Coordinates of C-alpha atoms in Angstrom, one line a residue:
Chain A
M1 CA 235.2 -49.3 355.4
N2 CA 236.3 -48.4 351.9
L3 CA 234.4 -44.9 351.1
R4 CA 233.8 -43.9 347.4
L5 CA 231.7 -40.5 346.3
H6 CA 231.9 -40.0 342.9
D7 CA 230.5 -36.8 340.8
L8 CA 227.5 -36.6 344.4
S9 CA 224.8 -33.6 343.2
K10 CA 222.1 -32.9 345.3
S11 CA 219.8 -30.3 345.3
F12 CA 216.5 -29.3 346.9
D13 CA 214.1 -26.9 345.5
G14 CA 216.5 -25.2 343.7
R15 CA 219.4 -24.8 346.0
T16 CA 222.2 -26.8 345.7
V17 CA 223.6 -28.3 348.8
L18 CA 225.9 -30.8 347.2
Q19 CA 228.0 -30.2 343.8
R20 CA 229.6 -32.4 342.3
V21 CA 231.3 -34.3 345.1
H22 CA 234.8 -36.8 344.6
L23 CA 236.0 -38.4 347.6
E24 CA 238.3 -41.8 347.5
L25 CA 238.9 -43.2 351.3
Q26 CA 240.2 -46.6 352.4
D27 CA 239.6 -48.6 356.0
V28 CA 238.2 -45.4 357.8
H29 CA 236.8 -46.4 360.8
A30 CA 235.4 -42.5 362.2
L31 CA 235.4 -40.3 359.2
V32 CA 234.0 -37.0 360.9
L33 CA 232.3 -34.5 359.0
I34 CA 232.4 -30.1 359.5
G35 CA 232.0 -27.6 359.0
P36 CA 229.0 -24.4 358.5
S37 CA 225.2 -25.2 358.7
G38 CA 224.0 -25.1 355.5
G39 CA 226.9 -26.4 353.7
G40 CA 226.2 -30.3 353.6
K41 CA 227.3 -32.1 356.4
S42 CA 223.2 -33.5 357.3
T43 CA 223.0 -34.2 353.2
L44 CA 225.5 -36.2 352.7
L45 CA 224.9 -37.8 355.6
R46 CA 221.5 -38.4 354.9
L47 CA 222.3 -39.5 351.3
L48 CA 224.8 -42.2 353.0
A49 CA 221.5 -43.5 354.4
G50 CA 219.9 -44.0 352.0
L51 CA 217.6 -41.6 353.0
E52 CA 217.7 -39.5 350.2
S53 CA 218.8 -39.9 346.8
P54 CA 221.5 -38.1 345.0
D55 CA 220.9 -36.1 342.0
S56 CA 223.5 -37.6 340.2
G57 CA 226.7 -39.2 341.0
T58 CA 226.8 -43.0 342.7
I59 CA 228.2 -44.4 346.7
E60 CA 230.4 -47.0 347.4
I61 CA 230.5 -48.6 350.4
D62 CA 233.1 -52.0 350.7
G63 CA 233.3 -51.6 347.0
S64 CA 229.2 -52.1 346.2
G65 CA 227.2 -48.9 345.1
L66 CA 223.9 -47.3 347.1
P67 CA 220.9 -49.2 345.0
F68 CA 219.6 -45.2 344.9
G69 CA 216.3 -45.6 342.9
N70 CA 215.4 -49.4 343.4
E71 CA 213.8 -49.0 347.0
A72 CA 213.1 -52.8 348.5
A73 CA 217.0 -52.2 348.2
L74 CA 217.9 -49.0 349.1
R75 CA 215.5 -51.2 352.2
R76 CA 217.9 -53.7 352.6
H77 CA 220.3 -51.4 352.8
R78 CA 218.5 -49.1 355.8
L79 CA 218.6 -52.0 357.9
Q80 CA 222.5 -52.5 357.8
T81 CA 222.9 -48.7 358.9
G82 CA 221.6 -47.0 362.5
F83 CA 221.0 -43.5 362.3
V84 CA 221.3 -40.9 365.6
F85 CA 218.9 -37.8 364.9
Q86 CA 219.6 -34.6 365.6
A87 CA 217.0 -34.7 367.9
H88 CA 216.5 -37.9 369.7
N89 CA 213.3 -39.6 367.7
L90 CA 212.8 -41.1 370.3
F91 CA 208.7 -43.5 369.6
P92 CA 206.9 -41.3 372.5
H93 CA 204.2 -43.8 373.0
L94 CA 206.9 -46.5 373.8
T95 CA 208.9 -47.2 376.5
A96 CA 213.0 -46.8 376.7
L97 CA 213.1 -50.8 376.5
E98 CA 210.5 -51.1 374.0
N99 CA 211.9 -48.0 371.2
V100 CA 215.2 -50.1 371.8
A101 CA 213.2 -53.3 371.0
L102 CA 210.8 -52.2 367.7
P103 CA 213.9 -52.8 364.9
L104 CA 214.4 -56.1 366.2
I105 CA 211.6 -57.6 366.4
H106 CA 209.2 -55.7 363.6
V107 CA 212.8 -55.3 360.9
H108 CA 215.2 -58.4 361.9
G109 CA 212.4 -60.5 363.4
V110 CA 214.4 -61.5 366.6
P111 CA 211.6 -63.6 368.7
R112 CA 209.9 -60.8 371.7
P113 CA 211.3 -61.8 374.5
E114 CA 214.4 -62.1 373.6
A115 CA 214.7 -59.0 371.1
R116 CA 214.0 -57.5 375.1
R117 CA 216.6 -59.5 376.8
Q118 CA 219.0 -58.0 374.1
A119 CA 217.5 -54.8 374.4
L120 CA 217.7 -55.1 378.6
E121 CA 221.5 -55.5 377.4
L122 CA 221.9 -52.7 375.6
L123 CA 220.7 -50.2 377.8
A124 CA 221.9 -52.3 380.6
R125 CA 225.8 -51.0 379.0
F126 CA 224.4 -47.7 378.4
K127 CA 223.3 -47.4 382.4
L128 CA 220.4 -47.0 381.4
D129 CA 218.5 -50.1 382.4
S130 CA 216.6 -48.1 386.0
H131 CA 215.4 -46.4 383.0
A132 CA 214.2 -49.1 380.4
H133 CA 210.2 -48.6 381.2
Q134 CA 210.7 -45.0 381.0
R135 CA 209.0 -42.9 378.5
P136 CA 211.1 -40.7 376.6
Y137 CA 209.5 -38.1 378.0
E138 CA 210.0 -39.3 382.3
L139 CA 214.0 -39.1 380.3
S140 CA 216.4 -36.5 380.2
G141 CA 218.0 -35.4 377.0
G142 CA 220.7 -37.3 377.5
Q143 CA 219.2 -39.9 378.2
R144 CA 217.6 -39.3 375.6
Q145 CA 219.7 -39.6 372.9
R146 CA 222.4 -42.9 374.0
V147 CA 218.3 -44.4 374.7
A148 CA 218.1 -43.7 370.8
I149 CA 222.0 -44.7 369.8
A150 CA 221.2 -47.6 372.2
R151 CA 218.1 -48.4 369.2
S152 CA 220.8 -48.2 365.9
L153 CA 223.1 -50.1 367.7
A154 CA 220.2 -53.5 368.7
V155 CA 220.3 -54.1 364.7
K156 CA 224.1 -54.9 365.5
P157 CA 224.3 -52.0 361.8
R158 CA 227.4 -52.3 359.3
L159 CA 227.2 -48.3 359.5
L160 CA 226.4 -46.1 362.4
L161 CA 226.0 -42.7 361.2
F162 CA 225.1 -39.6 363.7
D163 CA 224.2 -36.4 362.3
E164 CA 225.4 -34.3 365.3
P165 CA 223.4 -35.3 367.9
T166 CA 224.8 -33.3 370.8
S167 CA 223.4 -30.5 369.7
A168 CA 220.2 -30.5 371.0
L169 CA 222.1 -30.6 374.8
D170 CA 223.8 -28.9 377.6
P171 CA 227.2 -28.9 378.4
E172 CA 226.8 -31.9 380.7
M173 CA 224.9 -34.1 378.4
T174 CA 226.6 -33.0 375.9
A175 CA 229.7 -34.9 377.7
E176 CA 227.9 -38.0 378.9
V177 CA 226.9 -38.8 375.2
L178 CA 230.1 -38.1 374.0
D179 CA 231.5 -40.2 376.0
T180 CA 228.8 -43.1 374.8
I181 CA 229.7 -42.8 371.0
A182 CA 233.8 -42.6 372.1
A183 CA 233.8 -45.9 374.2
L184 CA 232.6 -47.3 370.3
K185 CA 235.3 -46.6 368.7
P186 CA 237.4 -49.8 370.0
E187 CA 234.7 -52.0 369.1
G188 CA 235.7 -51.3 365.6
R189 CA 232.6 -50.1 364.2
D190 CA 232.5 -47.9 361.8
F191 CA 231.2 -44.2 361.8
V192 CA 230.8 -41.7 360.7
L193 CA 229.7 -38.3 362.2
V194 CA 228.0 -34.6 361.9
T195 CA 229.6 -32.4 364.8
H196 CA 230.8 -29.3 365.6
Q197 CA 232.5 -30.2 368.7
M198 CA 235.9 -29.7 367.3
G199 CA 237.7 -31.3 370.6
F200 CA 235.3 -34.4 370.5
A201 CA 236.2 -34.4 365.9
R202 CA 240.2 -34.4 367.3
R203 CA 239.0 -37.1 369.9
V204 CA 237.7 -40.0 367.4
A205 CA 238.4 -38.8 364.0
D206 CA 240.5 -41.5 362.1
H207 CA 239.7 -38.4 358.9
L208 CA 238.3 -35.5 359.0
A209 CA 236.1 -33.3 356.2
F210 CA 235.8 -29.9 355.9
L211 CA 232.0 -30.1 354.2
G212 CA 231.2 -26.1 352.4
D213 CA 229.9 -24.6 349.4
G214 CA 228.7 -27.8 347.6
G215 CA 231.7 -30.0 348.2
I216 CA 234.1 -31.6 350.1
A217 CA 236.7 -28.0 350.5
A218 CA 239.2 -30.6 353.0
H219 CA 240.1 -33.2 354.0
G220 CA 243.0 -35.3 355.8
P221 CA 243.4 -38.1 358.3
G222 CA 243.8 -37.9 361.7
T223 CA 243.7 -34.6 362.6
S224 CA 245.9 -32.8 360.5
L225 CA 242.9 -30.7 359.4
L226 CA 242.8 -29.0 362.2
D227 CA 246.1 -28.1 363.8
S228 CA 246.9 -26.9 360.3
P229 CA 244.0 -25.2 358.2
P230 CA 244.4 -25.9 354.6
T231 CA 242.6 -22.5 352.9
P232 CA 241.8 -19.7 354.4
G233 CA 238.5 -20.4 354.8
I234 CA 238.9 -22.9 356.9
R235 CA 241.6 -21.4 359.3
K236 CA 238.3 -18.4 359.8
F237 CA 235.7 -21.4 360.5
L238 CA 238.2 -23.0 363.1
E239 CA 238.7 -20.1 364.6
R240 CA 235.0 -19.0 364.8
V241 CA 233.7 -22.3 366.3
L242 CA 236.9 -22.1 369.4
H243 CA 236.3 -19.0 369.8
Y244 CA 234.6 -19.7 372.3
Chain B
M1 CA 187.1 -23.6 400.8
R2 CA 189.6 -22.3 397.9
R3 CA 190.2 -25.6 398.0
F4 CA 186.5 -27.4 397.6
F5 CA 185.6 -24.9 395.1
L6 CA 189.0 -24.8 392.7
A7 CA 190.8 -27.3 390.7
P8 CA 195.2 -26.8 391.4
A9 CA 196.5 -24.1 389.7
G10 CA 199.6 -26.5 388.0
P11 CA 201.1 -29.6 387.6
S12 CA 202.5 -29.8 390.4
S13 CA 199.7 -29.6 393.1
A14 CA 197.5 -32.5 394.8
P15 CA 195.3 -33.8 393.1
T16 CA 191.3 -32.7 393.8
P17 CA 190.2 -36.0 395.7
P18 CA 187.3 -37.0 393.7
G19 CA 185.4 -37.0 396.8
I20 CA 184.6 -33.2 395.8
L21 CA 184.7 -34.0 392.6
A22 CA 181.5 -36.7 393.1
A23 CA 180.3 -33.5 395.1
H24 CA 180.3 -31.2 392.2
F25 CA 178.9 -33.6 389.9
L26 CA 175.5 -33.5 392.5
L27 CA 175.7 -30.3 393.3
V28 CA 174.9 -29.3 389.9
L29 CA 172.1 -32.2 389.1
G30 CA 170.6 -31.1 392.0
V31 CA 170.1 -27.3 391.3
L32 CA 169.4 -29.7 387.5
T33 CA 167.0 -31.3 388.5
F34 CA 165.7 -28.1 390.6
G35 CA 165.0 -25.6 387.6
F36 CA 163.4 -29.1 385.7
T37 CA 160.9 -29.5 388.3
L38 CA 160.0 -25.6 389.0
T39 CA 159.6 -25.4 385.6
F40 CA 157.7 -28.4 384.7
H41 CA 155.3 -27.4 388.0
Q42 CA 154.4 -23.7 386.0
L43 CA 153.3 -25.8 382.9
Q44 CA 150.7 -27.6 385.3
Y45 CA 150.7 -30.6 383.1
H46 CA 148.2 -33.5 384.0
W47 CA 151.0 -36.8 383.3
N48 CA 149.7 -39.8 382.6
W49 CA 151.8 -42.4 381.9
E50 CA 149.4 -45.6 381.0
G51 CA 149.6 -44.6 378.0
P52 CA 153.0 -45.4 377.3
W53 CA 153.0 -47.3 379.3
R54 CA 151.3 -49.8 378.3
Y55 CA 152.9 -49.5 374.5
R56 CA 156.1 -50.2 377.0
A57 CA 156.6 -53.0 374.4
L58 CA 157.0 -51.1 371.3
F59 CA 159.7 -47.9 373.0
W60 CA 161.8 -51.7 374.1
K61 CA 162.2 -53.1 370.3
G62 CA 162.7 -49.6 369.3
W63 CA 165.3 -49.6 371.5
L64 CA 167.1 -52.8 370.7
T65 CA 166.0 -51.6 366.9
T66 CA 168.2 -48.5 367.8
L67 CA 171.1 -50.7 369.8
A68 CA 171.0 -53.7 366.6
L69 CA 171.6 -50.4 364.4
A70 CA 174.0 -48.1 366.2
L71 CA 176.5 -51.4 366.9
A72 CA 176.2 -52.1 363.1
S73 CA 176.6 -48.7 361.7
L74 CA 179.4 -48.0 364.1
G75 CA 182.1 -50.9 363.3
L76 CA 180.3 -50.1 359.9
S77 CA 181.6 -46.8 359.3
A78 CA 184.8 -46.6 361.3
I79 CA 186.2 -49.4 358.8
V80 CA 184.7 -46.4 355.8
G81 CA 186.3 -44.4 357.7
A82 CA 190.1 -45.4 358.3
T83 CA 189.5 -46.9 354.7
A84 CA 189.3 -43.7 353.0
A85 CA 191.6 -42.1 355.2
L86 CA 194.6 -44.4 354.1
A87 CA 192.9 -43.5 350.5
A88 CA 194.2 -39.8 351.4
K89 CA 197.4 -40.3 352.7
S90 CA 197.6 -43.3 349.7
R91 CA 200.0 -42.2 346.9
F92 CA 198.4 -42.9 344.2
L93 CA 196.0 -40.2 343.0
P94 CA 193.1 -41.3 342.1
A95 CA 191.9 -43.2 346.0
R96 CA 192.7 -39.5 346.8
A97 CA 190.4 -38.1 344.4
A98 CA 187.9 -40.7 345.4
S99 CA 188.3 -40.2 348.6
R100 CA 188.2 -35.9 348.5
L101 CA 185.0 -36.7 346.5
Y102 CA 183.0 -38.7 349.1
V103 CA 183.9 -36.4 352.2
E104 CA 182.9 -33.8 350.0
L105 CA 179.7 -35.3 348.7
V106 CA 178.7 -37.2 352.5
R107 CA 179.1 -34.4 354.6
G108 CA 177.9 -31.2 351.9
T109 CA 174.4 -32.5 352.1
P110 CA 171.5 -33.4 354.1
F111 CA 171.4 -37.1 355.9
L112 CA 167.7 -37.0 355.0
V113 CA 168.9 -37.3 350.8
Q114 CA 170.7 -39.8 351.6
I115 CA 168.9 -41.4 352.7
L116 CA 166.3 -41.5 350.1
V117 CA 168.7 -41.5 347.5
L118 CA 169.8 -45.1 348.7
F119 CA 166.3 -46.1 350.2
Y120 CA 164.4 -45.1 346.4
V121 CA 167.8 -44.9 344.2
V122 CA 170.9 -47.0 344.8
A123 CA 169.3 -50.0 346.9
P124 CA 166.6 -51.0 344.3
A125 CA 169.0 -51.0 341.6
L126 CA 171.3 -53.2 343.9
R127 CA 168.1 -55.8 344.6
L128 CA 168.9 -54.9 347.9
D129 CA 165.0 -54.7 349.9
N130 CA 166.4 -55.3 353.7
R131 CA 165.2 -51.4 354.8
F132 CA 167.5 -52.3 358.4
I133 CA 170.9 -53.2 355.3
V134 CA 170.0 -49.9 353.8
G135 CA 169.8 -47.7 357.2
T136 CA 172.7 -49.2 358.4
L137 CA 175.1 -48.5 355.2
A138 CA 173.4 -45.3 355.5
L139 CA 174.3 -44.5 358.3
A140 CA 177.5 -46.1 357.9
L141 CA 178.2 -44.0 355.0
F142 CA 177.4 -40.7 356.2
A143 CA 178.8 -41.1 359.8
G144 CA 182.1 -42.7 357.9
A145 CA 183.0 -39.5 356.0
Y146 CA 183.5 -37.2 359.4
I147 CA 185.9 -39.8 360.9
T148 CA 187.1 -40.2 357.8
E149 CA 188.1 -36.3 358.2
I150 CA 189.2 -37.0 362.7
I151 CA 191.7 -39.8 361.5
R152 CA 193.0 -38.6 358.9
A153 CA 193.8 -35.1 361.0
G154 CA 195.2 -37.9 363.7
I155 CA 197.6 -39.0 361.1
D156 CA 198.7 -36.4 360.2
S157 CA 199.1 -35.2 363.7
V158 CA 202.2 -37.4 364.0
G159 CA 205.0 -36.2 362.8
R160 CA 207.2 -35.9 359.6
S161 CA 210.0 -37.2 362.0
Q162 CA 208.2 -40.3 363.5
W163 CA 208.2 -41.1 359.6
E164 CA 211.6 -40.0 359.1
T165 CA 212.9 -42.5 362.0
A166 CA 210.8 -45.3 360.7
R167 CA 211.8 -45.6 357.9
S168 CA 215.7 -45.4 358.7
I169 CA 215.6 -48.6 360.9
G170 CA 214.2 -50.0 357.6
L171 CA 209.4 -50.1 358.8
T172 CA 207.6 -50.6 356.1
T173 CA 205.0 -48.4 354.9
A174 CA 202.4 -50.7 357.0
Q175 CA 204.9 -51.7 359.3
T176 CA 205.3 -47.7 360.4
Y177 CA 201.7 -47.0 360.3
R178 CA 200.3 -50.2 361.9
H179 CA 203.1 -49.5 365.6
I180 CA 204.1 -45.9 365.5
V181 CA 201.3 -43.8 363.7
A182 CA 198.2 -45.9 364.7
P183 CA 199.1 -45.8 368.7
Q184 CA 199.7 -42.0 368.5
A185 CA 196.9 -40.6 365.4
L186 CA 194.9 -42.5 368.6
R187 CA 195.5 -40.7 371.1
Q188 CA 194.4 -37.6 369.0
T189 CA 191.7 -38.7 367.2
L190 CA 189.7 -40.2 370.4
P191 CA 187.9 -37.4 371.7
P192 CA 186.5 -36.9 368.5
L193 CA 185.6 -40.5 367.4
A194 CA 183.8 -40.4 370.4
G195 CA 181.8 -37.0 369.9
Q196 CA 181.0 -39.2 366.3
F197 CA 180.0 -42.1 367.1
V198 CA 177.1 -40.8 369.9
S199 CA 176.4 -38.3 367.3
L200 CA 175.8 -41.7 365.0
V201 CA 173.3 -42.6 367.4
K202 CA 170.9 -40.4 367.4
D203 CA 171.5 -39.9 363.6
S204 CA 170.2 -43.6 363.3
S205 CA 165.9 -41.7 364.7
L206 CA 166.2 -40.4 360.8
L207 CA 166.6 -44.1 359.3
S208 CA 162.9 -43.6 360.4
V209 CA 162.1 -42.0 356.8
I210 CA 162.3 -45.3 355.4
G211 CA 160.1 -46.8 357.9
I212 CA 162.3 -48.5 360.0
G213 CA 160.6 -49.2 363.5
E214 CA 163.8 -47.6 365.5
F215 CA 163.7 -45.9 368.9
A216 CA 162.3 -42.4 367.5
L217 CA 159.9 -43.8 365.1
N218 CA 158.7 -46.0 367.4
A219 CA 157.7 -43.4 370.2
Q220 CA 156.1 -40.8 368.0
Q221 CA 153.8 -43.6 367.0
V222 CA 153.0 -44.2 370.8
N223 CA 152.1 -40.6 370.9
A224 CA 150.1 -40.6 368.0
L225 CA 148.4 -43.3 370.2
T226 CA 147.9 -42.2 373.2
Y227 CA 148.3 -38.4 372.6
G228 CA 150.9 -38.2 376.1
T229 CA 154.2 -35.4 373.9
L230 CA 156.2 -35.7 376.9
E231 CA 155.3 -38.9 378.5
C232 CA 156.8 -40.2 375.1
Y233 CA 159.2 -37.8 374.2
L234 CA 160.8 -38.0 377.8
P235 CA 161.5 -42.1 377.9
L236 CA 162.8 -41.3 374.1
A237 CA 165.5 -38.8 375.3
L238 CA 166.7 -41.1 378.2
G239 CA 167.1 -44.4 376.0
Y240 CA 169.5 -42.4 373.8
L241 CA 171.0 -41.1 377.1
V242 CA 171.2 -44.5 378.1
L243 CA 172.8 -45.4 374.6
T244 CA 175.5 -42.3 374.4
L245 CA 177.0 -42.1 378.0
P246 CA 178.7 -45.5 377.9
L247 CA 180.3 -44.6 375.1
S248 CA 181.7 -40.8 376.6
L249 CA 182.9 -43.0 378.9
W250 CA 184.3 -45.8 377.4
A251 CA 186.1 -43.5 375.4
R252 CA 187.8 -41.6 378.5
H253 CA 188.2 -44.3 379.9
L254 CA 190.8 -45.4 376.4
E255 CA 192.0 -41.6 376.8
R256 CA 193.7 -42.1 380.1
R257 CA 194.7 -45.7 379.2
T258 CA 196.2 -44.4 375.8
H259 CA 197.9 -41.9 377.2
F260 CA 201.1 -40.3 377.0
D261 CA 202.8 -37.0 377.1
T262 CA 205.2 -36.3 374.1

């Protein structure tokens, strides 16, 4: 994926979260965003997803700009984008299978039996087929988040976005979800991931960007940012998160 | 003994057998019947069932009219309520204002006045002279205002994250209502909705003021003819119970069927 952010700004109720952000990346498959809470990581991810519109500036993915201001066109962008939220955000009244099949049936027009077959196949891949007919409240946190990942993958998105997918999970479940995400990497599907798990960032990142104080403070290929923090601020942040 | 009188302490304990539940139900019913029998006995009332029995056709006709009124306005009030609730949630501001005004006007004024205004002012202007239709409309508009608020609260009970997720997977607003919000809101709204429908059935008795020969009016007439007050009004109460109990039971059944934990 080629990604170009140009002069991107976003504020909420007068609080500036992103201020004139610039970034140009060529041929990255796994972009990892790190940084302090409130530093704009999630906001940038939501802009990439087309869930929010920027106050000014543009986002280009593979040469085509996101059509902010045109809800119909933005919806088409969202159809090709998978989003995994911090909390699993599954639909509580539907089974795991129905959660995964729903976007296929109602958004992508896949016939019901075929959609269910595909959903089951995907759940089986994540070893969730025995839970296919359970509702979210019957699943563990890790299982829920894996169902959410299966749902985002079902529509074969061009781009996958993960917003701290393990922040609500205990260490064991975190490992189970991170392994699932890591397994997606060899498939060559592009993703952008927000995480506080530095070990995992190191494992999957093609490119790492540090967001804080309204912008991208630093970015670099692979794990260079982690190995030699370019600013004292980043070094301090990394020392703090790696301390425990 | 404890197990006979107390429900299980937590969700993990075994549920009380249905036989014990039924026994308690019969027990309370028995105490109630005994109490009523005792009080009626004190009254030394001379029952005379002959009069009402002679006019049983009038009861039957009134009951059927009430049934028809209730069914027609029940369906219509649900449609009115759902429409006004969606209008209240609409981005189109005049629709919101109209919905708000409708709810406040109807909830804030007596049903009796609404019936009279609709029958003596609005209906003639619209060349509508069928009492039954005017009555159905009055009842549906009255109950619709309460149902609007019930449905609106149900929609609000579905969290923002559900809307956002629906948007992120590309559902349109209409699809989100249909597949995500409605099924979750329905479960929240079933108990108050059932209560509202039960009220609607009983409120239909007020339509007697515009001369609709429904159940209550006909019972009053039989009372005027036979002077057997209790013999006319007790069957009236029973007749309404026959209409309202199935509604409550049906709502309970639906509630169980749509059950899910969050």
